[in-house]
PDB file of C-alpha atoms in Angstrom:
ATOM      1  CA  UNK A  20      13.755   4.624  11.671  1.00 52.00           C
ATOM      2  CA  UNK A  21      15.055   1.243  10.672  1.00 75.00           C
ATOM      3  CA  UNK A  22      14.779   0.722   6.793  1.00 80.00           C
ATOM      4  CA  UNK A  23      12.456  -2.216   7.203  1.00 82.00           C
ATOM      5  CA  UNK A  24      10.466  -1.099  10.233  1.00 89.00           C
ATOM      6  CA  UNK A  25       6.510   0.329   9.212  1.00 93.00           C
ATOM      7  CA  UNK A  26       5.456   3.401  10.538  1.00 93.00           C
ATOM      8  CA  UNK A  27       2.389   1.381  11.280  1.00 93.00           C
ATOM      9  CA  UNK A  28       1.014  -2.109  11.074  1.00 92.00           C
ATOM     10  CA  UNK A  29      -2.653  -3.411  10.081  1.00 92.00           C
ATOM     11  CA  UNK A  30      -4.445  -6.359   9.156  1.00 88.00           C
ATOM     12  CA  UNK A  31      -6.487  -4.667   6.307  1.00 87.00           C
ATOM     13  CA  UNK A  32      -6.972  -1.019   4.864  1.00 90.00           C
ATOM     14  CA  UNK A  33     -10.124  -0.904   7.059  1.00 91.00           C
ATOM     15  CA  UNK A  34      -7.795  -0.443  10.063  1.00 92.00           C
ATOM     16  CA  UNK A  35      -6.281   2.565   8.594  1.00 94.00           C
ATOM     17  CA  UNK A  36      -7.541   5.859   9.834  1.00 94.00           C
ATOM     18  CA  UNK A  37      -7.790   8.680   7.604  1.00 95.00           C
ATOM     19  CA  UNK A  38      -8.055  11.532  10.175  1.00 95.00           C
ATOM     20  CA  UNK A  39      -4.515  10.090  11.648  1.00 95.00           C
ATOM     21  CA  UNK A  40      -2.864   9.835   8.058  1.00 96.00           C
ATOM     22  CA  UNK A  41      -4.337  13.559   7.709  1.00 95.00           C
ATOM     23  CA  UNK A  42      -2.690  14.688  11.063  1.00 95.00           C
ATOM     24  CA  UNK A  43       0.589  13.125  10.162  1.00 95.00           C
ATOM     25  CA  UNK A  44       0.649  15.442   7.215  1.00 97.00           C
ATOM     26  CA  UNK A  45      -0.171  12.491   4.473  1.00 98.00           C
ATOM     27  CA  UNK A  46      -1.662  13.818   1.267  1.00 98.00           C
ATOM     28  CA  UNK A  47      -1.061  10.898  -1.073  1.00 97.00           C
ATOM     29  CA  UNK A  48      -1.073   7.167  -0.671  1.00 97.00           C
ATOM     30  CA  UNK A  49       0.728   4.315  -2.720  1.00 97.00           C
ATOM     31  CA  UNK A  50      -1.192   1.166  -2.411  1.00 94.00           C
ATOM     32  CA  UNK A  51      -0.180  -2.290  -3.208  1.00 91.00           C
ATOM     33  CA  UNK A  52      -2.458  -4.520  -5.525  1.00 84.00           C
ATOM     34  CA  UNK A  53      -2.004  -8.065  -4.615  1.00 79.00           C
ATOM     35  CA  UNK A  54      -2.397  -9.286  -0.972  1.00 75.00           C
ATOM     36  CA  UNK A  55      -3.177  -5.713   0.184  1.00 77.00           C
ATOM     37  CA  UNK A  56      -6.221  -4.829  -1.877  1.00 76.00           C
ATOM     38  CA  UNK A  57      -7.098  -8.198  -3.576  1.00 69.00           C
ATOM     39  CA  UNK A  58      -6.109 -11.868  -3.260  1.00 66.00           C
ATOM     40  CA  UNK A  59      -3.323 -12.872  -5.546  1.00 65.00           C
ATOM     41  CA  UNK A  60      -5.748 -14.302  -8.516  1.00 65.00           C
ATOM     42  CA  UNK A  61      -8.563 -11.597  -8.166  1.00 65.00           C
ATOM     43  CA  UNK A  62      -9.253  -9.284 -11.101  1.00 65.00           C
ATOM     44  CA  UNK A  63     -10.950  -6.622  -9.351  1.00 71.00           C
ATOM     45  CA  UNK A  64     -11.473  -4.845  -5.931  1.00 74.00           C
ATOM     46  CA  UNK A  65     -14.498  -4.990  -3.782  1.00 79.00           C
ATOM     47  CA  UNK A  66     -17.094  -2.417  -3.512  1.00 84.00           C
ATOM     48  CA  UNK A  67     -16.194  -1.789   0.227  1.00 83.00           C
ATOM     49  CA  UNK A  68     -12.465  -1.077  -0.996  1.00 85.00           C
ATOM     50  CA  UNK A  69     -13.517   1.464  -3.854  1.00 87.00           C
ATOM     51  CA  UNK A  70     -15.569   3.018  -1.142  1.00 89.00           C
ATOM     52  CA  UNK A  71     -12.652   3.142   1.374  1.00 90.00           C
ATOM     53  CA  UNK A  72     -10.468   4.703  -1.578  1.00 91.00           C
ATOM     54  CA  UNK A  73     -12.991   7.152  -2.619  1.00 91.00           C
ATOM     55  CA  UNK A  74     -13.304   8.242   1.331  1.00 93.00           C
ATOM     56  CA  UNK A  75      -9.690   8.987   1.574  1.00 95.00           C
ATOM     57  CA  UNK A  76     -10.042  11.341  -1.190  1.00 94.00           C
ATOM     58  CA  UNK A  77     -13.340  12.941  -0.557  1.00 94.00           C
ATOM     59  CA  UNK A  78     -13.336  13.095   3.091  1.00 95.00           C
ATOM     60  CA  UNK A  79      -9.449  13.478   3.771  1.00 96.00           C
ATOM     61  CA  UNK A  80      -8.215  15.076   0.740  1.00 96.00           C
ATOM     62  CA  UNK A  81      -5.711  12.166   0.455  1.00 97.00           C
ATOM     63  CA  UNK A  82      -4.926  11.164  -3.209  1.00 97.00           C
ATOM     64  CA  UNK A  83      -4.643   7.488  -3.870  1.00 95.00           C
ATOM     65  CA  UNK A  84      -2.498   5.509  -6.590  1.00 95.00           C
ATOM     66  CA  UNK A  85      -2.016   1.841  -6.852  1.00 93.00           C
ATOM     67  CA  UNK A  86       1.347   0.749  -7.757  1.00 94.00           C
ATOM     68  CA  UNK A  87       1.917  -2.878  -8.194  1.00 91.00           C
ATOM     69  CA  UNK A  88       4.683  -5.423  -9.549  1.00 89.00           C
ATOM     70  CA  UNK A  89       1.837  -7.687 -10.749  1.00 85.00           C
ATOM     71  CA  UNK A  90       0.707  -7.743 -14.168  1.00 85.00           C
ATOM     72  CA  UNK A  91      -2.518  -5.774 -14.969  1.00 82.00           C
ATOM     73  CA  UNK A  92      -5.775  -7.576 -14.046  1.00 77.00           C
ATOM     74  CA  UNK A  93      -8.172  -8.157 -16.858  1.00 68.00           C
ATOM     75  CA  UNK A  94     -10.881  -5.430 -17.380  1.00 59.00           C
ATOM     76  CA  UNK A  95     -11.236  -2.312 -15.539  1.00 52.00           C
ATOM     77  CA  UNK A  96      -9.772  -3.558 -12.059  1.00 48.00           C
ATOM     78  CA  UNK A  97     -13.072  -2.662 -10.519  1.00 45.00           C
ATOM     79  CA  UNK A  98     -12.303   1.227 -10.184  1.00 47.00           C
ATOM     80  CA  UNK A  99     -14.102   2.813 -12.733  1.00 48.00           C
ATOM     81  CA  UNK A 100     -10.876   4.599 -13.648  1.00 56.00           C
ATOM     82  CA  UNK A 101     -11.279   6.879 -10.689  1.00 74.00           C
ATOM     83  CA  UNK A 102      -7.926   5.575  -9.076  1.00 84.00           C
ATOM     84  CA  UNK A 103      -4.757   5.765 -11.212  1.00 91.00           C
ATOM     85  CA  UNK A 104      -2.552   2.509 -11.446  1.00 90.00           C
ATOM     86  CA  UNK A 105       0.780   1.453 -12.331  1.00 93.00           C
ATOM     87  CA  UNK A 106       1.315  -2.144 -12.907  1.00 92.00           C
ATOM     88  CA  UNK A 107       4.534  -4.029 -13.344  1.00 92.00           C
ATOM     89  CA  UNK A 108       6.201  -1.076 -11.497  1.00 93.00           C
ATOM     90  CA  UNK A 109       9.410  -2.679 -10.540  1.00 92.00           C
ATOM     91  CA  UNK A 110       9.188  -1.967  -6.890  1.00 92.00           C
ATOM     92  CA  UNK A 111      11.278  -1.452  -4.676  1.00 91.00           C
ATOM     93  CA  UNK A 112      13.206   0.562  -7.577  1.00 93.00           C
ATOM     94  CA  UNK A 113      13.047   4.448  -6.753  1.00 95.00           C
ATOM     95  CA  UNK A 114      11.672   4.978 -10.216  1.00 95.00           C
ATOM     96  CA  UNK A 115       8.433   3.056  -9.470  1.00 96.00           C
ATOM     97  CA  UNK A 116       7.969   5.262  -6.260  1.00 97.00           C
ATOM     98  CA  UNK A 117       8.876   8.620  -7.928  1.00 97.00           C
ATOM     99  CA  UNK A 118       6.646   8.021 -10.841  1.00 97.00           C
ATOM    100  CA  UNK A 119       3.577   7.584  -8.214  1.00 97.00           C
ATOM    101  CA  UNK A 120       4.853  10.788  -6.464  1.00 97.00           C
ATOM    102  CA  UNK A 121       4.720  12.573  -9.661  1.00 97.00           C
ATOM    103  CA  UNK A 122       1.161  11.352 -10.449  1.00 96.00           C
ATOM    104  CA  UNK A 123       0.130  12.276  -6.908  1.00 97.00           C
ATOM    105  CA  UNK A 124       1.911  15.529  -7.001  1.00 97.00           C
ATOM    106  CA  UNK A 125       3.161  14.842  -3.433  1.00 98.00           C
ATOM    107  CA  UNK A 126       6.457  14.589  -1.830  1.00 98.00           C
ATOM    108  CA  UNK A 127       7.963  11.875  -0.130  1.00 97.00           C
ATOM    109  CA  UNK A 128       7.251  12.896   3.273  1.00 97.00           C
ATOM    110  CA  UNK A 129       3.638  13.630   2.615  1.00 98.00           C
ATOM    111  CA  UNK A 130       3.147  10.238   1.120  1.00 98.00           C
ATOM    112  CA  UNK A 131       2.257   6.742   2.678  1.00 98.00           C
ATOM    113  CA  UNK A 132       2.937   3.368   1.271  1.00 97.00           C
ATOM    114  CA  UNK A 133       0.492   0.583   2.203  1.00 94.00           C
ATOM    115  CA  UNK A 134       1.616  -3.000   1.181  1.00 92.00           C
ATOM    116  CA  UNK A 135       2.189  -6.315   2.429  1.00 90.00           C
ATOM    117  CA  UNK A 136       6.001  -6.675   0.849  1.00 88.00           C
ATOM    118  CA  UNK A 137       8.877  -6.075   3.324  1.00 87.00           C
ATOM    119  CA  UNK A 138      11.290  -5.383   0.604  1.00 87.00           C
ATOM    120  CA  UNK A 139       8.907  -3.976  -2.125  1.00 90.00           C
ATOM    121  CA  UNK A 140       6.712  -1.874   0.079  1.00 93.00           C
ATOM    122  CA  UNK A 141       8.556  -0.869   3.437  1.00 91.00           C
ATOM    123  CA  UNK A 142      12.073  -0.871   2.272  1.00 91.00           C
ATOM    124  CA  UNK A 143      11.003   0.937  -1.015  1.00 94.00           C
ATOM    125  CA  UNK A 144       9.025   3.432   0.866  1.00 95.00           C
ATOM    126  CA  UNK A 145      11.255   3.854   4.042  1.00 95.00           C
ATOM    127  CA  UNK A 146      14.298   4.673   1.969  1.00 94.00           C
ATOM    128  CA  UNK A 147      12.576   7.473   0.339  1.00 96.00           C
ATOM    129  CA  UNK A 148      11.292   8.850   3.557  1.00 96.00           C
ATOM    130  CA  UNK A 149       7.854   7.902   3.302  1.00 97.00           C
ATOM    131  CA  UNK A 150       5.111   6.902   5.873  1.00 97.00           C
ATOM    132  CA  UNK A 151       4.925   3.047   5.325  1.00 96.00           C
ATOM    133  CA  UNK A 152       2.031   0.713   6.563  1.00 95.00           C
ATOM    134  CA  UNK A 153       2.470  -2.839   6.439  1.00 94.00           C
ATOM    135  CA  UNK A 154      -0.572  -4.932   5.802  1.00 90.00           C
ATOM    136  CA  UNK A 155      -0.666  -8.496   7.436  1.00 84.00           C
ATOM    137  CA  UNK A 156      -3.313  -9.757   5.250  1.00 64.00           C
ATOM    138  CA  UNK A 157      -5.105 -12.917   6.292  1.00 54.00           C
ATOM    139  CA  UNK A 158      -5.697 -14.340   2.924  1.00 48.00           C
ATOM    140  CA  UNK A 159      -2.155 -14.596   1.853  1.00 48.00           C
ATOM    141  CA  UNK A 160      -1.400 -18.372   1.954  1.00 49.00           C
ATOM    142  CA  UNK A 161       0.925 -19.371   4.352  1.00 49.00           C
ATOM    143  CA  UNK A 162       4.443 -20.403   3.192  1.00 51.00           C
ATOM    144  CA  UNK A 163       7.913 -20.803   4.333  1.00 48.00           C
ATOM    145  CA  UNK A 164       8.516 -17.135   3.248  1.00 56.00           C
ATOM    146  CA  UNK A 165       5.098 -16.014   4.954  1.00 60.00           C
ATOM    147  CA  UNK A 166       6.135 -17.631   8.104  1.00 56.00           C
ATOM    148  CA  UNK A 167       9.505 -15.719   7.988  1.00 61.00           C
ATOM    149  CA  UNK A 168       7.758 -12.543   7.171  1.00 62.00           C
ATOM    150  CA  UNK A 169       5.580 -12.644  10.173  1.00 60.00           C
ATOM    151  CA  UNK A 170       8.364 -13.628  12.485  1.00 60.00           C
ATOM    152  CA  UNK A 171      10.237 -10.662  11.084  1.00 62.00           C
ATOM    153  CA  UNK A 172       7.069  -8.154  11.518  1.00 60.00           C
ATOM    154  CA  UNK A 173       6.822  -9.659  15.257  1.00 58.00           C
ATOM    155  CA  UNK A 174      10.444  -8.577  15.904  1.00 59.00           C
ATOM    156  CA  UNK A 175       9.922  -5.306  14.444  1.00 59.00           C
ATOM    157  CA  UNK A 176       6.933  -4.646  16.716  1.00 54.00           C
ATOM    158  CA  UNK A 177       9.117  -4.526  19.915  1.00 46.00           C
TER     159      UNK A 177
END
């Protein structure tokens, strides 16, 4: 698999099917925070996002951890401390992903990385042999880098 090519592409986490992940042997999910679960300035996640993460764990037996390069948000990040989180993680460094694997108690080939970063999430996860899901979020502000990213993803789809 090419190093920057995702295993799957989705517009939001709600397009990700837990049964499909389970069939692919996924037992853990590493989720990005900014522009994957929340907008850049958000301090918490929505109830529906909490419900999605809880459903992954209770219905499909897939553990979830948030791993982000962002600073920790104020408050409890809307999680009720049920979902572990590593902020200022230093992705795409292997150390960040290995720490998450350790907390999830999963192996690389049993773990999915879900995020909107081509370098931080896709490259970081792919080079460790993880299942990667690129989130092309609609709330990210369009910029030159964003336009290049979208073009890059279009090329990868072929």
